[in-house]
Amino acid sequence: MKINLSNIKKAKYFLDNDECVGVPTETVYGLAANAYSNKATSKIFKLKKRPKRNPLIVHYYCLGDVKKDCHINEKFLYLYKKFCPGPISFVLKLKKNSLISNNVTNNKNTLAVRFPKHPVLRKLLSNLDYPLAAPSANVSNKISAVSKMDVKDEFGNKIKYILDGGRSNIGLESTIINLVGKPEILRFGALQSEQLKKILRFKKKKIAKNIKILVPGQDKLHYSPGIPLRLNVTKPRPHEALLLIKKKYSSHKFNFYLSKNGNLKEVAKNLYSTLRIIKKKKFKSIAVEKIPNDGIGEAINDRLMKASKFK
Ligand code: TXA
Ligand code: MG
């Protein structure tokens, strides 16, 4: 993707002035603000209608920058070298003298950090004197945004600027791993947990147990298109939108294919945008066929499970 420098300048201008800006990442779009500024970060919570207790992920350009704010450890360095920049967020111990706004951490002593890979965002980060706090660019509990238009859909004219970076390549949020104490996966995501499990030798039970406790934003209804969604459906009801993961004969009237051939990466990439389309077409409910739990399927099923809590 070609980087438009005048757009980067515009984004920087608004961020330097404590405004929120929509930014592209390879996972989903973020609603970004200067992580060192109380004024800027408080705007994120207001725009997203996000509870104050739910901390934000901070996006950095490189290792040297994160060292100013966090204590790093060997496990982190190992994973950083292997996977960054990329779709993984690390919870680290915050340094006492860090400039990170208390809004970002909810006054706690840990910080979630991430090194996004998207070239447009990297260019922007390299031009800033501060890291960017950026939750997903959606109103709390709604579907994440994967394009500039989606961000516009969520916030309209309430945000001053959205930096365009095309469609997010992965389409699902980053994997979050807690590296304070014993490593734990807090959210399944774009970086497949198999890769992490091998390196850190997790027990599966441990992962499931900790997801709810440590990530406040993950324990309830989330990622919701705002209409009922049913999982593992073999017999859709006549007026339901049906999500399928490969082309096949279906006597159902309203079929939406997330992939032509069951490619789960493609399914992940198309999931949120297809849910958005279905909602705009005013369907009253969604049925989803069974999706294998392999690879990124684990994160897809995690999101769909949370979306299905809407009644
Ligand atoms: O891919 C992503 O991670 C996207 C892009 C924009 O980077 N961001 C994203 O942020 O998904 P958000 O705020 O929608 O989800 C971050 C999750 C929340 O559930 C929050 O509770 C958790 O990370 N989190 C943030 N800081 C934390 C911390 N210090 N300890 C535990 N969980 C934390
Ligand atoms: Mg989110």
Short mmCIF file of C-alpha atoms and ligand atoms in Angstrom, two decimals:
data_model
loop_
_atom_site.label_atom_id
_atom_site.label_comp_id
_atom_site.label_asym_id
_atom_site.label_seq_id
_atom_site.Cartn_x
_atom_site.Cartn_y
_atom_site.Cartn_z
CA MET A 1 0.00 0.00 0.00
CA LYS A 2 1.29 3.45 -0.94
CA ILE A 3 1.72 5.76 2.01
CA ASN A 4 0.22 9.22 1.62
CA LEU A 5 2.45 11.52 3.66
CA SER A 6 0.04 14.42 3.73
CA ASN A 7 -2.56 12.14 5.37
CA ILE A 8 0.02 11.10 7.97
CA LYS A 9 0.67 14.79 8.65
CA LYS A 10 -3.05 15.45 9.12
CA ALA A 11 -3.39 12.55 11.55
CA LYS A 12 -0.36 13.81 13.47
CA TYR A 13 -1.80 17.29 13.62
CA PHE A 14 -5.01 16.12 15.28
CA LEU A 15 -3.21 13.71 17.62
CA ASP A 16 -0.74 16.43 18.67
CA ASN A 17 -3.79 18.51 19.58
CA ASP A 18 -5.30 15.90 21.89
CA GLU A 19 -7.92 14.69 19.43
CA CYS A 20 -8.90 11.09 18.64
CA VAL A 21 -8.09 9.75 15.19
CA GLY A 22 -9.22 6.52 13.50
CA VAL A 23 -6.14 4.51 12.48
CA PRO A 24 -5.68 1.37 10.38
CA THR A 25 -4.02 -1.73 11.81
CA GLU A 26 -3.58 -5.15 10.27
CA THR A 27 -6.08 -6.62 12.79
CA VAL A 28 -8.89 -4.03 13.02
CA TYR A 29 -9.05 -0.22 12.95
CA GLY A 30 -8.20 1.58 16.20
CA LEU A 31 -9.54 4.76 17.81
CA ALA A 32 -6.22 6.37 18.69
CA ALA A 33 -5.09 9.13 21.04
CA ASN A 34 -1.86 10.28 22.70
CA ALA A 35 -1.34 7.69 25.46
CA TYR A 36 0.53 10.26 27.59
CA SER A 37 -2.35 12.74 27.59
CA ASN A 38 -5.25 12.60 30.09
CA LYS A 39 -7.31 14.91 27.95
CA ALA A 40 -6.88 12.89 24.74
CA THR A 41 -7.40 9.47 26.31
CA SER A 42 -10.51 10.54 28.19
CA LYS A 43 -12.06 11.33 24.80
CA ILE A 44 -11.63 7.70 23.73
CA PHE A 45 -13.79 6.49 26.62
CA LYS A 46 -16.44 9.08 25.90
CA LEU A 47 -16.64 8.35 22.17
CA LYS A 48 -16.71 4.60 22.65
CA LYS A 49 -19.04 4.75 25.68
CA ARG A 50 -16.45 2.54 27.29
CA PRO A 51 -16.44 1.88 31.06
CA LYS A 52 -13.44 3.51 32.74
CA ARG A 53 -12.44 0.20 34.32
CA ASN A 54 -11.60 -1.29 30.92
CA PRO A 55 -7.92 -0.47 30.17
CA LEU A 56 -6.54 0.36 26.71
CA ILE A 57 -3.83 -1.22 24.56
CA VAL A 58 -0.94 1.11 23.76
CA HIS A 59 0.67 0.96 20.30
CA TYR A 60 4.43 1.48 19.95
CA TYR A 61 6.82 1.79 17.06
CA CYS A 62 9.68 -0.21 18.55
CA LEU A 63 11.27 -1.88 21.54
CA GLY A 64 13.27 1.19 22.61
CA ASP A 65 10.02 3.14 23.03
CA VAL A 66 8.26 0.55 25.16
CA LYS A 67 11.23 0.35 27.54
CA LYS A 68 10.46 3.91 28.67
CA ASP A 69 7.09 2.82 30.02
CA CYS A 70 7.35 -0.87 30.94
CA HIS A 71 9.59 -3.39 32.64
CA ILE A 72 10.43 -6.00 30.05
CA ASN A 73 11.40 -9.61 30.64
CA GLU A 74 13.04 -12.46 28.74
CA LYS A 75 9.81 -14.08 27.58
CA PHE A 76 8.66 -10.79 26.20
CA LEU A 77 11.93 -10.27 24.31
CA TYR A 78 11.72 -13.74 22.85
CA LEU A 79 8.14 -13.28 21.63
CA TYR A 80 8.86 -9.75 20.44
CA LYS A 81 11.69 -10.97 18.23
CA LYS A 82 9.59 -13.78 16.87
CA PHE A 83 6.26 -12.09 16.23
CA CYS A 84 6.65 -8.28 16.18
CA PRO A 85 5.59 -6.16 14.54
CA GLY A 86 2.46 -8.30 14.44
CA PRO A 87 -0.97 -9.16 15.85
CA ILE A 88 -0.04 -9.83 19.47
CA SER A 89 -0.48 -7.65 22.58
CA PHE A 90 1.57 -8.16 25.75
CA VAL A 91 0.56 -7.23 29.27
CA LEU A 92 3.68 -5.94 31.03
CA LYS A 93 4.50 -4.27 34.31
CA LEU A 94 4.25 -0.50 34.13
CA LYS A 95 7.26 1.55 35.27
CA LYS A 96 6.63 3.91 38.16
CA ASN A 97 8.02 6.87 36.22
CA SER A 98 6.08 6.09 33.04
CA LEU A 99 4.20 8.98 31.44
CA ILE A 100 1.24 6.80 30.45
CA SER A 101 -2.05 8.45 31.44
CA ASN A 102 -3.89 6.83 34.35
CA ASN A 103 -6.97 6.68 32.12
CA VAL A 104 -5.20 4.10 29.97
CA THR A 105 -4.39 1.70 32.80
CA ASN A 106 -7.38 2.40 35.05
CA ASN A 107 -4.76 3.31 37.67
CA LYS A 108 -3.38 -0.24 37.69
CA ASN A 109 0.31 -1.13 37.42
CA THR A 110 0.13 -3.16 34.20
CA LEU A 111 0.02 -2.03 30.58
CA ALA A 112 -1.03 -3.87 27.41
CA VAL A 113 1.38 -3.01 24.57
CA ARG A 114 1.35 -3.85 20.90
CA PHE A 115 3.56 -3.26 17.85
CA PRO A 116 1.23 -3.09 14.86
CA LYS A 117 2.50 -4.15 11.46
CA HIS A 118 0.37 -1.96 9.22
CA PRO A 119 2.82 0.25 7.23
CA VAL A 120 0.61 3.36 7.39
CA LEU A 121 0.30 3.18 11.17
CA ARG A 122 4.00 2.41 11.53
CA LYS A 123 4.82 5.49 9.51
CA LEU A 124 2.55 7.56 11.74
CA LEU A 125 4.02 6.10 14.95
CA SER A 126 7.55 6.83 13.75
CA ASN A 127 6.58 10.51 13.43
CA LEU A 128 5.11 10.92 16.93
CA ASP A 129 6.77 11.76 20.26
CA TYR A 130 4.34 9.53 22.15
CA PRO A 131 2.75 6.09 21.79
CA LEU A 132 -0.90 5.67 20.81
CA ALA A 133 -3.59 4.29 23.08
CA ALA A 134 -6.04 2.64 20.70
CA PRO A 135 -8.92 0.33 21.43
CA SER A 136 -10.86 -1.09 18.50
CA ALA A 137 -12.70 1.69 16.66
CA ASN A 138 -16.25 0.70 17.52
CA VAL A 139 -18.82 1.74 20.07
CA SER A 140 -18.38 -0.56 23.11
CA ASN A 141 -19.62 -4.12 22.61
CA LYS A 142 -20.36 -3.59 18.92
CA ILE A 143 -18.58 -5.10 15.93
CA SER A 144 -15.02 -3.91 15.33
CA ALA A 145 -14.27 -1.79 12.26
CA VAL A 146 -12.11 -3.12 9.43
CA SER A 147 -12.20 -0.14 7.07
CA LYS A 148 -12.36 3.65 7.10
CA MET A 149 -16.06 3.47 6.18
CA ASP A 150 -16.78 1.19 9.14
CA VAL A 151 -15.17 3.71 11.49
CA LYS A 152 -17.29 6.44 9.94
CA ASP A 153 -20.35 4.22 10.47
CA GLU A 154 -19.51 3.97 14.17
CA PHE A 155 -18.64 7.56 15.00
CA GLY A 156 -19.87 9.75 12.12
CA ASN A 157 -18.65 13.32 12.52
CA LYS A 158 -17.79 12.87 16.19
CA ILE A 159 -14.18 12.16 15.29
CA LYS A 160 -12.07 14.70 13.49
CA TYR A 161 -10.09 12.43 11.20
CA ILE A 162 -9.75 8.83 10.01
CA LEU A 163 -6.45 7.77 8.49
CA ASP A 164 -7.14 5.45 5.57
CA GLY A 165 -5.10 2.28 5.31
CA GLY A 166 -7.42 0.16 3.18
CA ARG A 167 -9.14 -2.92 4.48
CA SER A 168 -7.57 -4.60 7.55
CA ASN A 169 -5.75 -7.65 6.32
CA ILE A 170 -6.49 -10.01 9.21
CA GLY A 171 -9.90 -8.77 10.35
CA LEU A 172 -9.79 -10.04 13.96
CA GLU A 173 -8.24 -8.42 17.02
CA SER A 174 -4.78 -9.25 18.34
CA THR A 175 -4.08 -12.13 20.70
CA ILE A 176 -3.43 -10.84 24.23
CA ILE A 177 -0.89 -12.53 26.46
CA ASN A 178 -0.20 -11.68 30.07
CA LEU A 179 3.54 -11.70 30.82
CA VAL A 180 3.32 -10.43 34.39
CA GLY A 181 3.98 -13.59 36.35
CA LYS A 182 3.21 -16.89 34.67
CA PRO A 183 2.33 -16.37 30.98
CA GLU A 184 -1.38 -16.64 30.21
CA ILE A 185 -3.43 -16.01 27.11
CA LEU A 186 -6.11 -13.46 27.97
CA ARG A 187 -7.80 -13.23 24.59
CA PHE A 188 -7.65 -15.54 21.60
CA GLY A 189 -6.87 -13.59 18.48
CA ALA A 190 -5.07 -13.15 15.23
CA LEU A 191 -1.84 -14.82 16.37
CA GLN A 192 -2.77 -18.43 16.75
CA SER A 193 -2.51 -19.78 20.26
CA GLU A 194 -0.95 -23.03 19.01
CA GLN A 195 2.20 -21.08 18.17
CA LEU A 196 2.30 -19.57 21.65
CA LYS A 197 1.37 -22.76 23.46
CA LYS A 198 4.32 -24.53 21.88
CA ILE A 199 6.72 -21.87 23.02
CA LEU A 200 5.34 -21.31 26.50
CA ARG A 201 3.82 -24.74 27.17
CA PHE A 202 0.42 -23.61 28.42
CA LYS A 203 -2.17 -25.94 29.76
CA LYS A 204 -5.43 -25.42 27.93
CA LYS A 205 -7.53 -25.30 31.10
CA LYS A 206 -5.45 -22.49 32.44
CA ILE A 207 -6.16 -20.36 29.38
CA ALA A 208 -9.92 -20.72 29.58
CA LYS A 209 -9.96 -20.05 33.30
CA ASN A 210 -8.06 -16.81 33.04
CA ILE A 211 -9.74 -15.22 30.07
CA LYS A 212 -12.69 -14.04 32.13
CA ILE A 213 -10.86 -12.83 35.17
CA LEU A 214 -8.10 -10.72 33.72
CA VAL A 215 -9.63 -8.98 30.72
CA PRO A 216 -12.55 -6.90 31.90
CA GLY A 217 -13.74 -6.15 28.39
CA GLN A 218 -13.98 -9.80 27.50
CA ASP A 219 -16.32 -11.20 30.09
CA LYS A 220 -19.67 -10.15 28.68
CA LEU A 221 -21.58 -9.63 25.51
CA HIS A 222 -19.15 -8.35 22.91
CA TYR A 223 -18.61 -8.08 19.15
CA SER A 224 -22.36 -7.89 18.73
CA PRO A 225 -24.17 -7.02 15.50
CA GLY A 226 -27.14 -6.10 17.75
CA ILE A 227 -29.41 -8.92 16.56
CA PRO A 228 -29.63 -12.54 17.76
CA LEU A 229 -27.00 -14.87 16.36
CA ARG A 230 -27.20 -18.67 16.55
CA LEU A 231 -24.20 -20.99 16.30
CA ASN A 232 -23.63 -24.44 14.77
CA VAL A 233 -26.83 -24.21 12.77
CA THR A 234 -27.76 -26.97 10.33
CA LYS A 235 -31.35 -25.84 9.71
CA PRO A 236 -31.67 -22.06 9.32
CA ARG A 237 -35.06 -20.45 9.85
CA PRO A 238 -36.64 -19.03 6.66
CA HIS A 239 -35.89 -15.34 7.27
CA GLU A 240 -32.47 -15.69 8.84
CA ALA A 241 -29.23 -14.54 7.24
CA LEU A 242 -27.07 -17.65 6.98
CA LEU A 243 -23.27 -17.43 7.31
CA LEU A 244 -21.43 -20.17 5.45
CA ILE A 245 -17.71 -20.86 5.20
CA LYS A 246 -17.72 -22.46 1.77
CA LYS A 247 -19.75 -22.54 -1.43
CA LYS A 248 -22.16 -25.42 -1.50
CA TYR A 249 -25.73 -26.14 -2.46
CA SER A 250 -28.12 -24.50 -0.04
CA SER A 251 -31.89 -24.36 -0.39
CA HIS A 252 -31.87 -21.40 1.99
CA LYS A 253 -32.69 -17.99 0.52
CA PHE A 254 -30.26 -15.66 2.30
CA ASN A 255 -26.72 -17.04 2.12
CA PHE A 256 -23.57 -15.09 2.99
CA TYR A 257 -20.28 -16.78 2.17
CA LEU A 258 -17.30 -15.89 4.38
CA SER A 259 -15.02 -17.88 2.09
CA LYS A 260 -15.52 -19.86 -1.11
CA ASN A 261 -13.57 -22.86 0.07
CA GLY A 262 -13.49 -22.92 3.88
CA ASN A 263 -10.22 -20.96 4.16
CA LEU A 264 -10.38 -19.81 7.79
CA LYS A 265 -8.08 -16.82 7.26
CA GLU A 266 -10.51 -15.60 4.64
CA VAL A 267 -13.41 -16.30 7.00
CA ALA A 268 -11.71 -14.15 9.67
CA LYS A 269 -11.07 -11.34 7.20
CA ASN A 270 -14.69 -11.26 6.02
CA LEU A 271 -16.47 -11.90 9.32
CA TYR A 272 -17.00 -8.40 10.72
CA SER A 273 -17.71 -6.74 7.37
CA THR A 274 -20.30 -9.41 6.53
CA LEU A 275 -22.00 -8.99 9.92
CA ARG A 276 -22.14 -5.26 9.21
CA ILE A 277 -23.74 -5.85 5.79
CA ILE A 278 -26.32 -8.20 7.31
CA LYS A 279 -27.22 -5.63 9.92
CA LYS A 280 -27.60 -2.90 7.29
CA LYS A 281 -29.90 -5.14 5.27
CA LYS A 282 -32.16 -5.21 8.35
CA PHE A 283 -32.18 -8.95 8.94
CA LYS A 284 -33.69 -9.83 12.31
CA SER A 285 -31.41 -12.76 13.10
CA ILE A 286 -28.30 -14.60 11.96
CA ALA A 287 -27.52 -18.31 11.76
CA VAL A 288 -23.93 -19.53 11.47
CA GLU A 289 -22.86 -22.95 10.31
CA LYS A 290 -20.32 -24.85 12.40
CA ILE A 291 -16.81 -23.46 12.06
CA PRO A 292 -13.82 -25.73 12.80
CA ASN A 293 -11.84 -24.69 15.85
CA ASP A 294 -8.51 -25.08 14.02
CA GLY A 295 -5.92 -22.31 13.77
CA ILE A 296 -7.59 -18.91 13.63
CA GLY A 297 -10.93 -20.78 13.90
CA GLU A 298 -10.40 -20.63 17.66
CA ALA A 299 -10.52 -16.82 17.65
CA ILE A 300 -13.41 -16.74 15.15
CA ASN A 301 -15.46 -19.04 17.40
CA ASP A 302 -14.54 -16.99 20.46
CA ARG A 303 -15.95 -13.83 18.81
CA LEU A 304 -19.07 -15.57 17.51
CA MET A 305 -19.74 -17.11 20.90
CA LYS A 306 -19.66 -13.65 22.48
CA ALA A 307 -21.83 -12.19 19.70
CA SER A 308 -24.36 -14.99 20.34
CA LYS A 309 -24.98 -13.71 23.87
CA PHE A 310 -27.23 -10.99 22.44
CA LYS A 311 -30.86 -11.91 23.00
O1 TXA B 1 -6.02 -5.88 17.53
C1 TXA B 1 -6.22 -5.23 18.54
O2 TXA B 1 -5.81 -5.58 19.66
C2 TXA B 1 -7.03 -3.92 18.40
C3 TXA B 1 -6.19 -2.94 17.53
C4 TXA B 1 -6.83 -1.59 17.38
O3 TXA B 1 -4.89 -2.86 18.03
N1 TXA B 1 -7.31 -3.34 19.68
C5 TXA B 1 -8.23 -3.86 20.52
O4 TXA B 1 -8.43 -3.11 21.66
O5 TXA B 1 -8.84 -4.89 20.29
P1 TXA B 1 -9.72 -3.28 22.61
O6 TXA B 1 -9.64 -2.18 23.58
O7 TXA B 1 -10.94 -3.34 21.77
O8 TXA B 1 -9.46 -4.62 23.34
C6 TXA B 1 -8.38 -4.69 24.23
C7 TXA B 1 -8.64 -5.62 25.34
C8 TXA B 1 -9.76 -5.19 26.27
O9 TXA B 1 -10.62 -6.28 26.48
C9 TXA B 1 -9.05 -4.81 27.56
O10 TXA B 1 -9.81 -5.16 28.69
C10 TXA B 1 -7.77 -5.63 27.48
O11 TXA B 1 -7.44 -5.66 26.13
N2 TXA B 1 -6.67 -5.00 28.22
C11 TXA B 1 -6.12 -3.79 28.01
N3 TXA B 1 -5.15 -3.52 28.92
C12 TXA B 1 -5.08 -4.59 29.73
C13 TXA B 1 -4.29 -4.92 30.87
N4 TXA B 1 -3.39 -4.10 31.36
N5 TXA B 1 -4.51 -6.13 31.45
C14 TXA B 1 -5.42 -6.99 30.97
N6 TXA B 1 -6.21 -6.72 29.88
C15 TXA B 1 -6.05 -5.54 29.29
MG MG B 2 -12.70 -4.07 21.10
#
